[in-house]
Structures are given as structure tokens and as C-alpha cells.
XYZ file of C-alpha atoms in Angstrom:
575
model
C 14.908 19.133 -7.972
C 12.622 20.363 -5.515
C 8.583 18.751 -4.646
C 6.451 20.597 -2.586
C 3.398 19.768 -1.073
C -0.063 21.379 -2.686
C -0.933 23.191 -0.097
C 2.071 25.562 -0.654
C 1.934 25.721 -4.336
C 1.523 28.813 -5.241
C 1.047 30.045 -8.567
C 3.849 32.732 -7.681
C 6.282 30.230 -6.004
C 6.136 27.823 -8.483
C 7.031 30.201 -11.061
C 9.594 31.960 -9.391
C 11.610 28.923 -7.864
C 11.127 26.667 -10.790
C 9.481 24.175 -8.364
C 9.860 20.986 -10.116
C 7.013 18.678 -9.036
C 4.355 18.750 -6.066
C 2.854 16.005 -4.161
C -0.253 15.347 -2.203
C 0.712 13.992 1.118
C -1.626 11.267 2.867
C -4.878 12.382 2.512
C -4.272 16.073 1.025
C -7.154 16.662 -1.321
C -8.178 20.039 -2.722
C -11.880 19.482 -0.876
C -13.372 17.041 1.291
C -15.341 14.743 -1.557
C -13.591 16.658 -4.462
C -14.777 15.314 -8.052
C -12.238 14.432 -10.653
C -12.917 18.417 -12.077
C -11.769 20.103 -8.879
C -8.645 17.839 -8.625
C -7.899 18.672 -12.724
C -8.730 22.590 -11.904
C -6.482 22.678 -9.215
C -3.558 20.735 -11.188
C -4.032 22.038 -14.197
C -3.806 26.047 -12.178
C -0.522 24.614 -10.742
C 1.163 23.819 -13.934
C -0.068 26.387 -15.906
C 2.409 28.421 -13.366
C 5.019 26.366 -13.936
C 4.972 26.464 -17.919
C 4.906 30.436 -17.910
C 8.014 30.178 -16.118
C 11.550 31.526 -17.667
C 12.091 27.880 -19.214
C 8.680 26.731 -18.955
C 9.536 23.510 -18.005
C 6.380 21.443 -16.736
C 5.913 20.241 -13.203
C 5.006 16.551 -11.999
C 2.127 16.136 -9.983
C 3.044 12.782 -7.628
C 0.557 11.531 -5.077
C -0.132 7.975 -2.866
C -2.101 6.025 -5.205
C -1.027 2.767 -2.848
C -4.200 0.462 -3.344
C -6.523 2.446 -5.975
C -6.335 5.908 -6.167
C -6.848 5.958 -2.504
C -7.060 9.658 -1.839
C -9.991 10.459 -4.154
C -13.801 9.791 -2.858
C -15.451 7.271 -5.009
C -12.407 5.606 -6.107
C -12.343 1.996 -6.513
C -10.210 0.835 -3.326
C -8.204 -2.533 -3.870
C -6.903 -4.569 -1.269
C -3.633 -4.067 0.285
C -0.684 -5.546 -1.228
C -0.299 -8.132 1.401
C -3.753 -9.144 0.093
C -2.494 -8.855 -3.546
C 0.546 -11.323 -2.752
C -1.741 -13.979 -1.280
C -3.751 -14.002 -4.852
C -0.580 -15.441 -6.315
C -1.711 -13.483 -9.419
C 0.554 -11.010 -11.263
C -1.838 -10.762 -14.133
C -4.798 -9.716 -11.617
C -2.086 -7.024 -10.144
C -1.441 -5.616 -13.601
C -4.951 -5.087 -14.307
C -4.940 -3.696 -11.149
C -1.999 -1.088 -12.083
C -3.786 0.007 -15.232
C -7.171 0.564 -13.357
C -5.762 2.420 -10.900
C -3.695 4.477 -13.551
C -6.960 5.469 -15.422
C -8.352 6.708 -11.791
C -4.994 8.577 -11.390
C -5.238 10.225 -14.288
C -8.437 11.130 -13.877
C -7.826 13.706 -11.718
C -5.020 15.553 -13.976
C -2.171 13.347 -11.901
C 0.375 11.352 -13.790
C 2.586 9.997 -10.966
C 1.973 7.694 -8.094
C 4.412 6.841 -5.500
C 3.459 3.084 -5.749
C 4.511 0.144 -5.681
C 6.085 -0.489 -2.177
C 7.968 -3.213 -2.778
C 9.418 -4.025 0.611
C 9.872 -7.203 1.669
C 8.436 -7.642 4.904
C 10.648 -9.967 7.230
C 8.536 -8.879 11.312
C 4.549 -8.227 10.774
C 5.619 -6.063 14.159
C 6.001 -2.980 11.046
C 3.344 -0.581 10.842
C 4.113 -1.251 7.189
C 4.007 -5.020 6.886
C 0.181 -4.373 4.899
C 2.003 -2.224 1.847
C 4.678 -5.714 1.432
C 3.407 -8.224 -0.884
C 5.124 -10.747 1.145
C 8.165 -11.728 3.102
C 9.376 -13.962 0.151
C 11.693 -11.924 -2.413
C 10.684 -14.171 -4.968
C 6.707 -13.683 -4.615
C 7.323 -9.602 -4.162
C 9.446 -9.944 -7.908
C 6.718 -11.449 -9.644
C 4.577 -8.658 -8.019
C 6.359 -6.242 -9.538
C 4.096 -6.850 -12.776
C 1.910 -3.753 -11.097
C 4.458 -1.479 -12.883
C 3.631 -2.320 -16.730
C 0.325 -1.926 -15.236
C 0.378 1.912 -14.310
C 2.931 2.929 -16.620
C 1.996 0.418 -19.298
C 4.743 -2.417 -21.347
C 8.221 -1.187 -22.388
C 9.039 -1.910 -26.077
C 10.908 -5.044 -27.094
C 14.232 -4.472 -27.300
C 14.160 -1.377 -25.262
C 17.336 -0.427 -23.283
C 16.952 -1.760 -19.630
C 17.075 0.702 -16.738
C 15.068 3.455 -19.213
C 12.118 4.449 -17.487
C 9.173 4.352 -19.680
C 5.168 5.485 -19.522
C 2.995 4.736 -22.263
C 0.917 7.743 -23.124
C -1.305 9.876 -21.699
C -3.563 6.966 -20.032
C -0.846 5.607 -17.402
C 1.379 7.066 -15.203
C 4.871 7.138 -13.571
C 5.450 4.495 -10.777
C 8.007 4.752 -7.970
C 9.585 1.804 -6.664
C 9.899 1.728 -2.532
C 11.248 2.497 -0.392
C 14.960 1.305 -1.637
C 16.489 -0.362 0.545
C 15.893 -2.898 3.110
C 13.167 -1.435 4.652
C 11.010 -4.388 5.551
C 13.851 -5.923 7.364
C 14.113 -2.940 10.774
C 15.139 -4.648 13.718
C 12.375 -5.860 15.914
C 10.069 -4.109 12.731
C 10.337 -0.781 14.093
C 9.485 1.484 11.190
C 12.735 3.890 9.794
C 15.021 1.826 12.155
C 18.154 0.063 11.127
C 18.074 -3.049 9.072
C 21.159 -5.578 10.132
C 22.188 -7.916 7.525
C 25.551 -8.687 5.408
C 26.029 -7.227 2.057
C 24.431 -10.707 0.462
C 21.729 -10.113 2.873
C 20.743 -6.911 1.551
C 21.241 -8.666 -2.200
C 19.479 -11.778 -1.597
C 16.222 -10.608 0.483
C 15.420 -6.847 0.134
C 17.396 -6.114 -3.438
C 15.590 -8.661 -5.853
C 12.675 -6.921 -6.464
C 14.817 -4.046 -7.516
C 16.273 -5.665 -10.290
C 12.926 -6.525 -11.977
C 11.134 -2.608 -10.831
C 14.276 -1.649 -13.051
C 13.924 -3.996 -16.232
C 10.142 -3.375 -16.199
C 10.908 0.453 -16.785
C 10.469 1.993 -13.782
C 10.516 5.482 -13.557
C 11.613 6.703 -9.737
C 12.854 5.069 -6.897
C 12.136 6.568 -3.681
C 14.692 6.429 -0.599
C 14.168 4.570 3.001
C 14.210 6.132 5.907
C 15.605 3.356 7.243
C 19.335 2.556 8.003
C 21.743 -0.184 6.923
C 24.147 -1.566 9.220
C 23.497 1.952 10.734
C 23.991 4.207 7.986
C 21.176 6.224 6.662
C 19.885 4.913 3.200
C 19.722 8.660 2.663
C 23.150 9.093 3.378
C 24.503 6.127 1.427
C 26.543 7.018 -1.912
C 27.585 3.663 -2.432
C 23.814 2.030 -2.609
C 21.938 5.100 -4.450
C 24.982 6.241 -6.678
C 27.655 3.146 -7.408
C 25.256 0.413 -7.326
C 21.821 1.493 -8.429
C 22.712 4.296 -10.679
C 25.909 2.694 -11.975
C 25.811 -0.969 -11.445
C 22.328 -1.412 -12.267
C 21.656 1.507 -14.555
C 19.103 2.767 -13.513
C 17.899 5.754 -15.728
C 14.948 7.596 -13.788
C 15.119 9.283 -10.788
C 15.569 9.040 -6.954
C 13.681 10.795 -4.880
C 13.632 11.093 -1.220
C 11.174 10.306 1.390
C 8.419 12.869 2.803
C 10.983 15.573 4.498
C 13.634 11.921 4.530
C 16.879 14.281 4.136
C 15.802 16.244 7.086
C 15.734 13.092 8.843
C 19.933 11.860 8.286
C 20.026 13.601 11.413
C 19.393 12.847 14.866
C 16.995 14.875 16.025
C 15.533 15.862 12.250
C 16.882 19.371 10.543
C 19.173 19.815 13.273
C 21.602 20.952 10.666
C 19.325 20.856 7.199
C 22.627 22.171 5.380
C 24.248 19.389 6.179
C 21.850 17.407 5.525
C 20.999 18.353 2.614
C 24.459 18.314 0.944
C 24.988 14.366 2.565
C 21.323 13.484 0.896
C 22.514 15.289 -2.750
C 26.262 14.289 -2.730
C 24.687 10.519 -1.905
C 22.595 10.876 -5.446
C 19.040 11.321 -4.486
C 17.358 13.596 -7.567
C 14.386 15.230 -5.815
C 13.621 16.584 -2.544
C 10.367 15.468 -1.106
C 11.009 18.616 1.008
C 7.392 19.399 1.211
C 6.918 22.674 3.226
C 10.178 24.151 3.989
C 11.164 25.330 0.624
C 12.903 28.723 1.103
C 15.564 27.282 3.641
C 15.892 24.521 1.141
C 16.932 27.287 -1.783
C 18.926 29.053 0.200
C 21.070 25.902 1.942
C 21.295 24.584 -1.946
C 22.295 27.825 -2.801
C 24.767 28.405 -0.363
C 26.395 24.857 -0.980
C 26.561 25.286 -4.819
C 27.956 28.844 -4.612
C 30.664 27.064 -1.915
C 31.768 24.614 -5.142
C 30.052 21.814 -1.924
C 27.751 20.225 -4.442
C 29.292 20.008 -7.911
C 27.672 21.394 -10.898
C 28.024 17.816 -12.504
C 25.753 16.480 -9.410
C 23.177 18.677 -10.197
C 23.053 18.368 -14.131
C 22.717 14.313 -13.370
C 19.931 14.759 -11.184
C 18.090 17.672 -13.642
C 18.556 15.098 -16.902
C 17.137 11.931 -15.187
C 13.821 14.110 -13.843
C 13.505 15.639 -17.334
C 13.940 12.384 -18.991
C 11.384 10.660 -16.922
C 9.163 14.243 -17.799
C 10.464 12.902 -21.549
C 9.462 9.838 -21.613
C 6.217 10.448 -20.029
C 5.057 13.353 -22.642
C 4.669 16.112 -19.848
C 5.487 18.265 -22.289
C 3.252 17.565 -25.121
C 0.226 16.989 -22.490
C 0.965 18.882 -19.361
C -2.313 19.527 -18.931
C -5.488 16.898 -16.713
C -7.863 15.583 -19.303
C -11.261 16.454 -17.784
C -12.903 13.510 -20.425
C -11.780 10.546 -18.129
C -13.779 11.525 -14.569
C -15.953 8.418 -15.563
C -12.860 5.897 -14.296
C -13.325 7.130 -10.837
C -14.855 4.128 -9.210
C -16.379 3.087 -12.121
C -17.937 -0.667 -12.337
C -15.250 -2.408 -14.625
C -12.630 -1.457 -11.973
C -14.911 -2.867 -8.659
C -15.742 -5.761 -10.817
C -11.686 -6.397 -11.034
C -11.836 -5.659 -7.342
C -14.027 -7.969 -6.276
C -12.120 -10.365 -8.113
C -8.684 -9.276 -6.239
C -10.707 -10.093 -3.244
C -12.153 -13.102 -3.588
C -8.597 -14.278 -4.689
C -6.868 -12.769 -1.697
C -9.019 -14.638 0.994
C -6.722 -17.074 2.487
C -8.908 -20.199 4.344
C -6.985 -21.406 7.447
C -9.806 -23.402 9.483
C -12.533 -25.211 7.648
C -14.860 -27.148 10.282
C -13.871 -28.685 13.997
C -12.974 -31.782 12.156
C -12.282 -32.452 8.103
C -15.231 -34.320 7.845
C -17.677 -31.443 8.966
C -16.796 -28.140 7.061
C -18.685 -25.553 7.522
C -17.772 -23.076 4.480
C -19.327 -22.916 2.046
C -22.253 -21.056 4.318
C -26.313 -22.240 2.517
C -27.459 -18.871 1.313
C -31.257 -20.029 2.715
C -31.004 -20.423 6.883
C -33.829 -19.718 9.029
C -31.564 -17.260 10.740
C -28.224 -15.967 10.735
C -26.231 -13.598 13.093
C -23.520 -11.310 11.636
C -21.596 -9.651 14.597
C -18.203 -8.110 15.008
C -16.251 -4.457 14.955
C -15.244 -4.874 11.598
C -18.851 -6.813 9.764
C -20.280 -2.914 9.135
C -17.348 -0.539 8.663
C -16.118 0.193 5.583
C -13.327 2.688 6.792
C -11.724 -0.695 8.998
C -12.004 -2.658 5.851
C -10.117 -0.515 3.767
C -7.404 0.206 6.491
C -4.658 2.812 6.020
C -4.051 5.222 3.240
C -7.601 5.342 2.646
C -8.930 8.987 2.217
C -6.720 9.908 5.059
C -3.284 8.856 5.856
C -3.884 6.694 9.165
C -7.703 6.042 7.260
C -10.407 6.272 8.983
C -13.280 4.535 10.770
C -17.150 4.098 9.769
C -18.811 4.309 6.841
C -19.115 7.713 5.314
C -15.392 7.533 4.223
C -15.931 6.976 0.721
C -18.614 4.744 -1.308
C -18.137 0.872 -1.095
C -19.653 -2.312 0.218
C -19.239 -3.524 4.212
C -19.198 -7.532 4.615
C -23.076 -7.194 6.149
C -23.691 -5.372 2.794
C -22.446 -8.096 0.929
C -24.524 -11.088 3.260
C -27.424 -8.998 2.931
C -27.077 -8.754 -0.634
C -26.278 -12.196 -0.761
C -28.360 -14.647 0.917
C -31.706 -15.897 -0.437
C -34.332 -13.608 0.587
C -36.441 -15.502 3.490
C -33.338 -15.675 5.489
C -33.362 -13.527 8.123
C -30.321 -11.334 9.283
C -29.738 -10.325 12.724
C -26.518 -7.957 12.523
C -25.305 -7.019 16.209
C -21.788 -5.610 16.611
C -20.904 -7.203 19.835
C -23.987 -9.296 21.315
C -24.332 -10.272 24.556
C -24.248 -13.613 26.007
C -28.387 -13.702 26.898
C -28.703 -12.283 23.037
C -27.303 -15.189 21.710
C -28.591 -17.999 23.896
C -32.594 -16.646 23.113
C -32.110 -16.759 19.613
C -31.828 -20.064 17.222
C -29.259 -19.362 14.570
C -28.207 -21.624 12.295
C -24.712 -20.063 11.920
C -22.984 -16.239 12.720
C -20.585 -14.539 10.879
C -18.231 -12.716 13.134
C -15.887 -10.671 11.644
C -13.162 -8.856 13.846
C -9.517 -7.546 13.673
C -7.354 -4.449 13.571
C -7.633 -0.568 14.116
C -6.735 1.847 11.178
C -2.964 2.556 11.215
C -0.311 3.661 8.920
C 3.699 3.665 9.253
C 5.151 3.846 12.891
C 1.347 4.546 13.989
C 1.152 0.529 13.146
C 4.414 -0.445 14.863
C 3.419 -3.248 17.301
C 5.411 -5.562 19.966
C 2.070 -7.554 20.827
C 0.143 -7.741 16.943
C -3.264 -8.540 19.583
C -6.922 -8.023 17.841
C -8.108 -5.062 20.261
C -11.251 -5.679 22.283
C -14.085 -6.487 22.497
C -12.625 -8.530 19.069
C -11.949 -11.635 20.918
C -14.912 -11.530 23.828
C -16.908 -11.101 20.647
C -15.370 -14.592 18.934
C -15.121 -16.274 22.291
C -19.145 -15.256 23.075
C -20.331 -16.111 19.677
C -18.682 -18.975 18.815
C -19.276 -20.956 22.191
C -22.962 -21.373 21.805
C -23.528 -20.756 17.478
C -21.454 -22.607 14.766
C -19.281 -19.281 13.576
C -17.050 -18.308 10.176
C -14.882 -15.743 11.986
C -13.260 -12.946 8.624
C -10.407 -11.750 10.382
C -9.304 -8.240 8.820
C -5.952 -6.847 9.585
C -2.874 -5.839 7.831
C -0.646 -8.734 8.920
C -0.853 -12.233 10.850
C -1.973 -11.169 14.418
C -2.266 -13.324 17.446
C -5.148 -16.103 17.070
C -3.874 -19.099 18.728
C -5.795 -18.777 21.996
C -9.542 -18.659 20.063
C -8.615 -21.150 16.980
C -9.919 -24.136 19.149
C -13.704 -22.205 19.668
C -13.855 -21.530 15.657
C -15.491 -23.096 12.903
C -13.975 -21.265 9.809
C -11.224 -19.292 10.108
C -11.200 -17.074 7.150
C -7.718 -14.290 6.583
C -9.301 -11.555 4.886
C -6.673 -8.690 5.188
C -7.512 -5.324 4.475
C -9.862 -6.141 1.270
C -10.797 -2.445 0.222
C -14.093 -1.145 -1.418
C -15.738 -4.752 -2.639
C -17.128 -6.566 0.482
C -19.089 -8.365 -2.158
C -15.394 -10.336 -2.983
C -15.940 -11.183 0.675
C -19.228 -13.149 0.616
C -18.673 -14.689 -3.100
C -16.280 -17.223 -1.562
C -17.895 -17.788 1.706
C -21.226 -18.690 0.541
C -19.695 -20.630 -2.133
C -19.909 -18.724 -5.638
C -16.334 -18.965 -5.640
C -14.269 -21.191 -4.189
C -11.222 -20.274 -1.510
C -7.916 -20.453 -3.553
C -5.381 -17.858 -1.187
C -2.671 -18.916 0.017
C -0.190 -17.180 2.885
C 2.009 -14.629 2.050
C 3.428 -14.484 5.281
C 4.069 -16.923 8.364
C 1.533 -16.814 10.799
C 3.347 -17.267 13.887
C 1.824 -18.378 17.105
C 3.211 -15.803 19.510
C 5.476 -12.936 18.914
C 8.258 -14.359 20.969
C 8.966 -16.395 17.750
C 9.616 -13.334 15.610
C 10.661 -12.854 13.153
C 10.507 -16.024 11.680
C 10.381 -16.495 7.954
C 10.074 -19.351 5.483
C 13.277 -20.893 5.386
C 14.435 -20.287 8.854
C 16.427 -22.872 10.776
C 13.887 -22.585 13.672
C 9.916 -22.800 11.623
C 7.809 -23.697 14.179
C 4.643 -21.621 12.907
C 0.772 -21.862 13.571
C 0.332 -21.558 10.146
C 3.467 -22.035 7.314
C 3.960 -19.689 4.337
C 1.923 -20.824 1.451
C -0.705 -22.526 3.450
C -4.213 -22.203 2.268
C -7.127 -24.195 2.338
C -9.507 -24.823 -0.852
C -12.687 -25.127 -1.473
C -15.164 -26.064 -4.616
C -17.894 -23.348 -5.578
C -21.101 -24.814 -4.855
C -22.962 -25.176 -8.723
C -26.592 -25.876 -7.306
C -28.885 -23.530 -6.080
C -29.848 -23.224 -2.955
């Protein structure tokens, strides 16, 4: 019942506390760059310690595989799931699931803690980016990732049995149950403050379908309901999703999430710890603290605290999802698949998820004079912004590191200059300048510029945000650029962000979230190859005083409405 993190697993404390599984927390690799073969040496060493224990059961290896197997250099990064929900394709996003559960197992690991399937209801969350959308329906039919990492269940198959299909997919966790995306004022882990047909109508649906689809784990919220701690709650993790909608697989808790039921964290971790068990959470996400874990467990079992009966529930739903996976015919990594990492099949599908996900909301000052498609042959062409040359800022989050990082030694992909430069016809010159100045732009005759701006790298609370403003020198850069060159500003962020105040100096206006690896997704729709065919997964409000405002709200009164989307026609000649 107990996960630790890979840093503390130990051959010897494996064995000896019959550690159950072990994770990877954001960004923990066993070396910076690490090939598939280190990751499989270092998993295969950890469960080779936990089959020459006493029973010889075999541990599960579970890491953040959130958009591609984002931990791993060279891995094919897809976009966010925000992204993924404006495709309106749950075909693409199963393709997705079973590319990234090649990459996953590619390394030796056969569990990711994916999909989030929050429903985001304030873009002020840190989290908004890992919510396919704020619409319960659109984040059900989303749910089609999980037959795409843990493959199809059989016809007839009992609902609520979690299922994986072989040694070439892998266990998916459904998160972070329940109401997570709807925090007051979007504060991450804060209290969500709805009715019980709230809870059922907005933040539960997607539930019900992670469940019929075979899902294997469910991981806990940190957040509250109506002030109770979702780690806390019997009644939601026992009588309704264990009992009411039979669930079969596991629950596991959030990254240290039972320390957290109290206020300040592991204030009184025995406590804790028999609220979080009694409740009917499986496995402890503990990840470092394991000794005063064993001996609070201990103490409360040898008290007659925790029944017995608790813990044999808990022990048969982790070793049926070990079952039903075949962890114990093939414990073991299978070096044979390192060629999935990154491999050109998966940034093909990529590239696709991209161009999909690009959501047109300004096409021209007037209809009758679009500007996008861009002509691939111009005399000259600026490309300018932060976020035109930095791979790290496209990605966002959860990308090699936990908050991500910045630049473009991260990991191997393609920025959006890449893409123009790889792009346009070949007598058209480039001029890339990250933020030009006003003189720079006046002496030089472009035909058009290509500004691309938006958010910082964040993750979880880091991304928690009353004002959702592009940081500087994002809109000087528009404001310069725009004013004196016809301009296709790519804005890249996790979530709608304020862009009322420059719409009126734009051209194109082009929603690119956070589109991973394939910049070349990027410049297949705006220089026509493709045409634009995203539509919004969210609201974009004008200003935050509106929020949160949803589709369906009394009040709507938003810059752009859910579902919007321009579209436009590839462009069949060349040029």
C-alpha cells in the first residue's frame, strides 16, 4: 500500500518493507538525458528487489506521463490537454494514449498518472492547461485517451474492472477525483463550493466514462468539498465510487496528499493517516517519509484503528490492477522498444494534434482582408516575440522538469522560427528578433511579422493567477510590431489570458496553447497547408472581473464564447 519516490528505493528497503510501487516525481529521472536503457536498468534493479522478497510480489513503477512521456529526453511532447480539447478529436487523443504508452514503456514503466480529467471552471488555476475543457461533456468524450494507454476492454467485460492490454500499454489514473477544477477563485488544493448535483453534474461525469473505459486508479484531490478534504471523505471515495459506481482498481492519494488533511501538513501524520485509510484511499503516494509511515500504520493496525478488512480491500484492488496488467508474468522493462522514444510516427501524430488544436480568433482588420493564410514567398518577413525561439516555453509545464523549463536545450523538438524557416520558399528572407525596437522596424520593409508571445513556465499553485496578464515585454512587443507591419500574433499559454487591450492593433490572432515538441503543426496551418479547424475549449473572457464565467452562465458576456473558432481553406496552389 505504500509508493515511494526513486530516489529512496533501495534495493534493501524495498525488500524489507514490501514497498508496493515507486514513482518518479516531476522531473525525477535516473540522469540528466538518460536513454531508454538507463531508465530500464534502473527499474528493472528496483523490481528485481521487490520479487526476491518473502512473497515476491512485483512492484509498480508509476510516473507523470501528462502530455508524452514528458520526463524522458527525446520524447515526443504533445500538446497540453487544453490543446487536445480544442481538436474536438477523441480518435486523435487515443492515438495519442497509445503513442505515449509505447514511450512509457520504453523505459521499463507501465503506469502513468494521466489523464487529468478536471474540469476546469476559473483559468485563474495553475492547472487550467492539464483540463480538456470547462465543459463536462467535451472532457467525457476525452476520456477516449484511456483505451489509448491501456488499450480496449473486451466486449462484454464487467464495468468498473480495470483492464491493460499486454505488455505494450500501460495503467492510467484518472484525476484528481473530485472537483478539483472548480477551487474557489481557482486557487489550486482550495475548496470547491457546489451542491451535491453540482459535484454530479460538472466535475463527476467524466468519472463515469474513466470507469466504463477500464480504468485502472483513481488518484485523490487535494482539494476540499464544501470544506471537507477529498482525502478525508468516506462517503465520495468509499460509498459512492467504490460502491455506487464499482469501481474495481485502486485509489491512490496525491504526492504526500494524506499529510496534507491537516492544517499545517503532518501536523499529526497518525491521524492523518488513519482519516486518509479509513476514507478508502489504496496507496500512499507517501514518497519520502516511509519509516514514520510503517510505524503510524503499524501502530493503528496493532490498536484494532484500521480494520484488517480495510486493508485486505485495498491489497486485492492493487494486486488485481498488478493482475490484470501481467506484472507478474512480465515484471521486467523490455530493452527492444527504446526506438518509440521520440520516434517519427509519434511527432508525425503530433504535429497533427497541433495543427488541430490551433484555435483562429482574428482573421484580418476587416472580413474582406484576411491575412492568414501567410504566402510562403515574401521579400521579407520578421518573426519576433519571447516565445517564436524557445522550445522549453512552448512545451510549458511538466516538461523535463516539473515547473519545465526555459530555452532550447530542454529536450529535442522544433521552435515556431524552426518551423517558418523550414517552411517558407527559399528566397524569402527571415529576420528573427526577439523583441525589436521601434527604429528596427521602421528601417526595414516587411511584408508581414510573426510575433509570437505569451506565458512563463508554471505548474500547479506556481500557475495560480488573479491577473492571467502576458508578462512583458509580450505586449510592448505586439503593440511595437503590429503598429507599423501587418502581424499574425501565436499566442502560447496554458489558458485564455488577457488580450482585449491589443486585439484592435492585430491582424491574426492565432490561440496556440502550449503545443509541445512539433512547431512544424504550428506553421502547417498558418501558411496554409492546413487549414484552421480549433475551436475554444474554454471562454475567453475579457477581464478577470468576469470570472469565472462558463458556457451556460446566466451572465455570458465573453470576448470570445466557448466553441468559437474561425476556419480557414488550405491553400492547393503553390506559391
Amino acid at each position: 500500500m505504500a509508493q515511494i519516490e526513486r530516489n529512496f528505493a533501495w534495493p534493501d528497503t524495498i525488500k524489507n518493507y514490501f514497498i508496493g510501487s515507486v514513482l518518479s516525481e516531476g522531473g525525477s529521472a535516473p540522469a540528466p538525458q538518460a536513454p531508454a536503457k538507463t531508465w530500464v536498468d534502473m527499474v528493472n534493479e528496483i523490481q528485481k528487489a521487490a520479487l526476491s522478497s518473502r512473497l515476491g510480489i512485483p512492484m509498480i513503477y508509476g510516473i507523470d506521463a501528462v502530455h508524452g512521456h514528458n520526463t524522458v529526453y527525446n520524447a515526443t511532447i504533445f500538446p497540453h490537454n487544453i490543446g487536445l480539447g480544442a481538436t474536438r478529436d477523441p480518435a486523435l487523443v487515443k492515438k495519442i494514449g497509445a503513442a505515449t504508452a509505447l514511450e512509457v514503456r520504453a523505459t521499463g514503466i507501465p503506469y502513468t498518472f494521466a489523464p487529468c480529467i478536471a474540469v476546469c471552471r476559473d483559468p485563474r488555476w495553475g492547472r487550467c492547461y492539464e483540463s480538456y475543457s470547462e465543459d463536462p461533456k467535451l472532457v467525457e468524450q476525452m476520456t477516449e485517451i484511456i483505451p489509448g494507454l491501456q488499450g480496449s476492454i473486451p466486449p462484454n467485460s464487467l464495468k468498473g474492472v480495470p483492464f491493460v492490454a499486454g505488455k505494450k500499454k500501460v495503467a492510467a489514473c484518472a484525476k484528481h477525483y473530485v472537483g478539483d477544477g472548480g477551487t474557489v477563485l481557482g486557487i489550486n488544493e482550495n475548496n470547491t463550493i457546489t451542491n451535491f448535483h453540482g459535484l454530479l453534474s460538472i466535475h463527476m461525469p467524466p468519472y463515469y466514462d474513466a470507469i466504463i473505459k477500464g480504468v485502472s486508479t483513481v488518484m485523490v484531490s487535494y482539494s476540499s468539498w464544501n470544506g471537507e478534504k477529498m482525502h478525508a471523505n468516506h462517503y465520495l471515495l468509499t460509498d459512492f465510487l467504490k460502491n455506487k459506481l464499482h469501481f474495481r482498481g485502486f485509489i491512490i492519494s496525491d504526492y504526500e496528499g494524506v499529510d496534507r488533511i491537516t492544517t499545517p501538513p503532518g501536523v499529526n501524520y497518525t491521524y492523518s493517516l488513519q482519516t486518509g485509510i479509513l476514507a478508502g484511499i489504496d496507496m500512499i503516494m507517501i514518497p519520502y517519509d516511509y519509516p514514520r509511515y510503517f510505524a503510524s500504520f503499524t501502530e493503528l493496525v496493532n490498536k484494532k484503528v484500521i480494520p484488517i478488512s480495510r486493508i485486505d480491500d485495498a491489497v486485492r484492488r492493487i494486486l488485481r490492477v498488478k493482475f490484470t496488467m501481467g506484472l507478474f508474468e512480465n515484471p521486467y522493462g523490455d530493452y527492444s522498444m527504446a526506438n518509440e522514444i521520440g520516434k517519427q510516427e509519434h511527432r508525425e501524430l503530433a504535429r497533427e494534434a497541433v495543427r488541430k488544436s490551433l484555435v483562429l480568433l482574428k482573421n484580418g482588420k476587416t472580413p474582406v482582408e484576411p491575412l492568414l493564410p501567410l504566402p510562403k514567398k515574401a521579400k521579407k518577413i520578421l518573426v519576433a516575440g519571447t516565445h517564436a525561439h524557445n522550445l522549453g516555453y512552448q512545451c510549458g509545464g511538466w516538461t523535463i522538469q516539473w515547473q519545465g523549463l526555459s530555452g532550447n536545450n530542454l529536450t529535442i523538438g522544433t521552435t515556431l522560427l524552426d518551423a517558418v524557416r523550414a517552411t517558407v520558399h527559399p528566397s524569402t528572407e527571415i529576420v528573427y528578433s526577439e523583441n525589436p525596437d521601434e527604429h528596427f522596424i521602421r528601417n526595414n520593409q516587411f511584408s508581414y511579422a510573426i510575433v509570437a508571445v505569451g506565458e512563463h513556465n508554471y505548474a500547479e499553485t506556481v500557475g495560480d493567477s488573479l491577473n492571467l496578464t502576458i508578462p512583458e515585454p509580450g505586449p510592448s512587443t505586439i503593440r511595437r510590431v503590429c503598429r507599423h507591419v501587418k502581424c499574425a500574433v501565436v499566442l502560447i499559454s496554458g489558458r485564455p489570458v488577457v488580450i482585449e487591450p491589443y486585439v484592435e492593433h492585430i491582424d491574426a490572432l492565432v490561440a496556440a496553447w502550449l503545443p509541445g515538441t512539433e512547431g512544424r503543426g504550428m506553421a502547417d496551418v498558418l501558411f496554409g497547408d492546413y487549414g484552421f479547424t480549433g475551436k475554444l475549449p474554454r471562454t475567453w473572457f475579457r477581464t478577470v472581473d468576469q470570472l469565472p464565467m462558463n458556457v451556460g452562465d446566466a451572465h455570458y458576456d465573453p470576448l470570445y464564447p466557448f466553441g468559437f473558432g474561425l476556419t480557414t481553406k488550405p491553400v492547393k496552389t503553390t506559391q
